[in-house]
XYZ file of C-alpha atoms in Angstrom:
267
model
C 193.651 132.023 139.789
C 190.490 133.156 138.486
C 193.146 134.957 135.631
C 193.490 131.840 134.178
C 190.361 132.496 131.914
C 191.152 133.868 129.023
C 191.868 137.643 127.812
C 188.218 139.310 127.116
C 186.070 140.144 128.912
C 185.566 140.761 133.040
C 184.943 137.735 135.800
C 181.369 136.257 134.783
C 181.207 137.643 131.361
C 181.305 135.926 128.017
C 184.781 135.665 126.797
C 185.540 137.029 123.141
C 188.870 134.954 122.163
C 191.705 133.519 124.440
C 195.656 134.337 123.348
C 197.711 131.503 122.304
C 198.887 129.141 125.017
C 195.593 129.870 127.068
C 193.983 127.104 128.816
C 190.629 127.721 126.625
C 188.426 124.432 127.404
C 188.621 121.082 129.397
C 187.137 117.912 128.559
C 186.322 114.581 130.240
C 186.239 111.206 128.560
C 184.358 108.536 130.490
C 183.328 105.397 129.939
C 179.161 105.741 131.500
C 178.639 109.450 129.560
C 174.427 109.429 131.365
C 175.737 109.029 134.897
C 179.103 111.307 134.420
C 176.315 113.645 133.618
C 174.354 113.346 136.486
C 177.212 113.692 138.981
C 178.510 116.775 137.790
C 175.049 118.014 137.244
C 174.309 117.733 140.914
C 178.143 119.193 141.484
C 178.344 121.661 139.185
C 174.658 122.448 138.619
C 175.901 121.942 134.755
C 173.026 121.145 131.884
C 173.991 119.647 128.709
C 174.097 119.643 125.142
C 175.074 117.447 122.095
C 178.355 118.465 120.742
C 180.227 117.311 117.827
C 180.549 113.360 117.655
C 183.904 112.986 115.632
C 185.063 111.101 118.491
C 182.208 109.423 119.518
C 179.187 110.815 121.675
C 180.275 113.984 123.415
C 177.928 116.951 125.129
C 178.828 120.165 125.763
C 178.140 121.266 129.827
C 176.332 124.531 129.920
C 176.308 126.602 133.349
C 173.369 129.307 132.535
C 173.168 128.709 129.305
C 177.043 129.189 128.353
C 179.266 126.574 127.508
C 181.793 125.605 130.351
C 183.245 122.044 129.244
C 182.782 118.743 127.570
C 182.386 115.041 128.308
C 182.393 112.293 125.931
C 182.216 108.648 125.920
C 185.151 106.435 125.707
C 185.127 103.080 123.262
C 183.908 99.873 124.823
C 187.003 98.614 124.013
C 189.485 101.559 125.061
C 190.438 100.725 128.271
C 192.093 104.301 128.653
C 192.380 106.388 132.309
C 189.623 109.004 132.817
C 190.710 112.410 133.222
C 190.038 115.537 132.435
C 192.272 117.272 129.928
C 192.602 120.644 129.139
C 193.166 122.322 125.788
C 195.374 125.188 124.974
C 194.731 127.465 122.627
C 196.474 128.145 119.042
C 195.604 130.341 115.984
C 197.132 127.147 113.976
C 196.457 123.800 115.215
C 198.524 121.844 112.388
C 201.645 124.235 112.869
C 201.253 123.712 117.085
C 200.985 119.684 116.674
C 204.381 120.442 114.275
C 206.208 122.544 116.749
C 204.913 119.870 119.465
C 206.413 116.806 117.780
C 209.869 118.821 117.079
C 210.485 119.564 120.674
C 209.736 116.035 121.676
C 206.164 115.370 122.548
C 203.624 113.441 120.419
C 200.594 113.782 119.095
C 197.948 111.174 119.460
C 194.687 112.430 117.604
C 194.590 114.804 115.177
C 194.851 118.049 113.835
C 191.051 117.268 113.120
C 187.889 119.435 112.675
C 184.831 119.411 114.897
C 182.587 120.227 112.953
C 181.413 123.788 113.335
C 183.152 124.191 116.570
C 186.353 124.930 115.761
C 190.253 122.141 115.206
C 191.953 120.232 117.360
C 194.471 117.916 118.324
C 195.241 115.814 121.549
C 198.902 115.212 122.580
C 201.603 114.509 125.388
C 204.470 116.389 126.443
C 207.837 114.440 126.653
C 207.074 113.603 130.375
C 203.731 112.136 128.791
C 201.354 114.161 130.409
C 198.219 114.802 128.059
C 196.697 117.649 126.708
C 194.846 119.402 123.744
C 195.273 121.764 121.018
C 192.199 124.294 120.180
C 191.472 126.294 117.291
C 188.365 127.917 117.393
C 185.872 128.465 114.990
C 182.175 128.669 116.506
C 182.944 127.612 119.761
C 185.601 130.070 121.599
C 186.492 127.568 124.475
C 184.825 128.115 127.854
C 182.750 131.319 127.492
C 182.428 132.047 131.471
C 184.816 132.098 134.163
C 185.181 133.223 137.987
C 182.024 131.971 139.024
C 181.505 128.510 140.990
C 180.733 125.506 138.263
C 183.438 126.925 136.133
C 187.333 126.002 135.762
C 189.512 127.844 137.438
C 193.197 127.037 137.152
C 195.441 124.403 135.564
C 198.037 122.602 137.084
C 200.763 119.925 135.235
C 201.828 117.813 138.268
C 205.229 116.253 136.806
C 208.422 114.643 138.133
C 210.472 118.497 138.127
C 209.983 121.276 136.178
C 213.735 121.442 134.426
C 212.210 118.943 132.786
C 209.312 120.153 130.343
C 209.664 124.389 131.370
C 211.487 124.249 127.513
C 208.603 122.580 126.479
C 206.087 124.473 127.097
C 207.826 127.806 126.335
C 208.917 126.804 122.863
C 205.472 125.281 121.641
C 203.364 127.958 123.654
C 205.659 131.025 123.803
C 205.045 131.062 127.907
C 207.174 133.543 129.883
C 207.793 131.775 133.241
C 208.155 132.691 136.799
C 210.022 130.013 138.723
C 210.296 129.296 142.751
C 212.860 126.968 143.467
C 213.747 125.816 146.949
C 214.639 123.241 148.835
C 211.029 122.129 149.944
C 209.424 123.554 146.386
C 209.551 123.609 142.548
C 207.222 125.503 140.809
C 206.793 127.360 137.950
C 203.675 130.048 137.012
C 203.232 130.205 133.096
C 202.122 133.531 131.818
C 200.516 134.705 128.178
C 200.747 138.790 128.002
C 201.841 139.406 131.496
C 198.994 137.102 133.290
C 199.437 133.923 134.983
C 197.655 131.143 132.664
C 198.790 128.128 134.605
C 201.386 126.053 136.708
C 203.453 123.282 136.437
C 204.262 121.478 140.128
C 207.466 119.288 140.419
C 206.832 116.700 143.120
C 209.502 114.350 142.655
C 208.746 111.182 143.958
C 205.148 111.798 145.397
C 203.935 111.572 142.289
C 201.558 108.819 141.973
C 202.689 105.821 140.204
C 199.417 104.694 138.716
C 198.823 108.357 137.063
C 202.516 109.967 136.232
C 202.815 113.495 135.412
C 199.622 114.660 134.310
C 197.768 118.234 133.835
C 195.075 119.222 136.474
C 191.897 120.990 136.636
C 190.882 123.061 139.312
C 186.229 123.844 139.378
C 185.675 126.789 141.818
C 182.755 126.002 144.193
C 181.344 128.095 146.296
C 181.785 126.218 149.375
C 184.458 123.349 149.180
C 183.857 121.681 152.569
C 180.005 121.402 151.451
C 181.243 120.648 147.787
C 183.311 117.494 149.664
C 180.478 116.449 151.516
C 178.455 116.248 148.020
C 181.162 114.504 145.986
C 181.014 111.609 148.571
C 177.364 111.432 148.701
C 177.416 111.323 144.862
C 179.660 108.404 144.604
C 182.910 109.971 144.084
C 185.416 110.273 146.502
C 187.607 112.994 148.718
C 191.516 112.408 148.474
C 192.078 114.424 151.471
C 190.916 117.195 154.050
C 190.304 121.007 152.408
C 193.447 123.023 152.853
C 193.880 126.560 152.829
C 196.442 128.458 150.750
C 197.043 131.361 148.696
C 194.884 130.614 146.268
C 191.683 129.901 148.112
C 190.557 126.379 150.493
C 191.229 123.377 147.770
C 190.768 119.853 148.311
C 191.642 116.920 145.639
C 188.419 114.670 144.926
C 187.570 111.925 142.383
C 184.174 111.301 140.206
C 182.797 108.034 140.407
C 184.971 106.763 137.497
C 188.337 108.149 138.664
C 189.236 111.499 137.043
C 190.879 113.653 139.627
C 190.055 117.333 139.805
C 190.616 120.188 142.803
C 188.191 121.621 144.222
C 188.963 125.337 145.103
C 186.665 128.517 146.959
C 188.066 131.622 146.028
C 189.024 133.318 149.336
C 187.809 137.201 147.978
């Protein structure tokens, strides 16, 4: 999964660009910004800076000194779910939020600069699930991957995936590979030959009070201690650590709510 980071550079290193259709950064929007900090500080060992304030106040995390993800702060007034959203990247922002509303999704803010840092825009696909749009100026998108504190994969969690796999390859240009069965439905995305991300049809265990929605996945270095430290920070553990393919993952919460995986890479 560690693929998932972009196409420069080795594990660790500072990534130079990320192809179209990438997952290139994910951000959080929470409603106490000082003590989101602090819990994924103690998590993630993640230090902050300010970042661009178009949408209110927002810092940048930093794991040694390179920029990993944001988190802003949502209105008082904007009673809106906390989650964390990833943004895919395009070479044209205003053309992708086009292409998006033509194939049926909607966009919600944007195409806007950031300042410095680069254009975006935040939309749904037609099964509503949320994401963003990145075109990057100064700030490439999450400059290191494949080392614990970092993202490491992104999942959309939706009803099936006949449902948005047109989507996705129309507004992205992914090339897909698909396993159907009776007891699964999932489909890899892949930019250039590399698997970029996933979309997981659960039918009807999706949860009700979230609906199909995109997933991040933070390598740790340990997940059973990285469970035991999400409860002692305030957040909470959704179920036991599992091992698969991919590594031993486990589904948590912060203390507000946003869902993310937790996953050790098994190498």
């Amino acid at each position: 999964m560690t693929e998932a980071g972009g196409s420069a550079g080795p594990i660790g290193a500072a990534h130079a660009r990320y192809a179209p259709g990438t997952p290139c950064w994910v951000s959080l929007m929470a409603h106490g910004l000082t003590a989101t900090q602090e819990f994924y500080r103690a998590l993630f060992g993640w230090e902050f800076q300010p970042g661009p304030q178009q949408l209110g106040p927002y810092v940048r995390a930093l794991l040694d000194g390179r920029e990993v993800a944001g988190i802003g702060q949502l209105p008082l007034d904007r009673h809106l779910p906390v989650a964390w959203t990833p943004y895919l990247a395009s070479d044209d922002v205003d053309t992708t939020a086009e292409t998006v509303r033509l194939c049926g999704g909607t966009i919600g803010v944007g195409p806007l600069d950031a300042s410095e840092a680069g254009r975006l825009a935040i939309g749904s696909d037609p099964s509503g699930a949320i994401f963003g749009v990145w075109q990057a100026a100064s700030l490439v998108g999450t400059a290191v991957t494949g080392v614990p504190g970092t993202p490491a994969w992104y999942e959309l969690v939706t009803y099936e995936t006949a449902s948005v796999r047109k989507f996705y390859e129309t507004v992205f240009g992914y090339e897909e590979e698909s396993v159907v069965s009776a007891d699964s439905d999932h489909l890899t995305l892949h930019i250039d030959g590399r698997p970029v991300a996933g979309i997981h049809g659960v039918g009807g265990a999706l949860p009700r009070d979230q609906g199909p929605h995109w997933t991040t996945y933070f390598e740790v270095a340990d997940t059973d201690a990285a469970l035991t430290l999400v409860a002692g920070l305030g957040g909470h553990v959704l179920g036991p650590a599992q091992d698969g393919a991919h590594g031993r993952v486990a589904t948590v919460t912060d203390p507000e709510g946003a869902r993310f995986v937790l996953v050790q890479d098994p190498r």
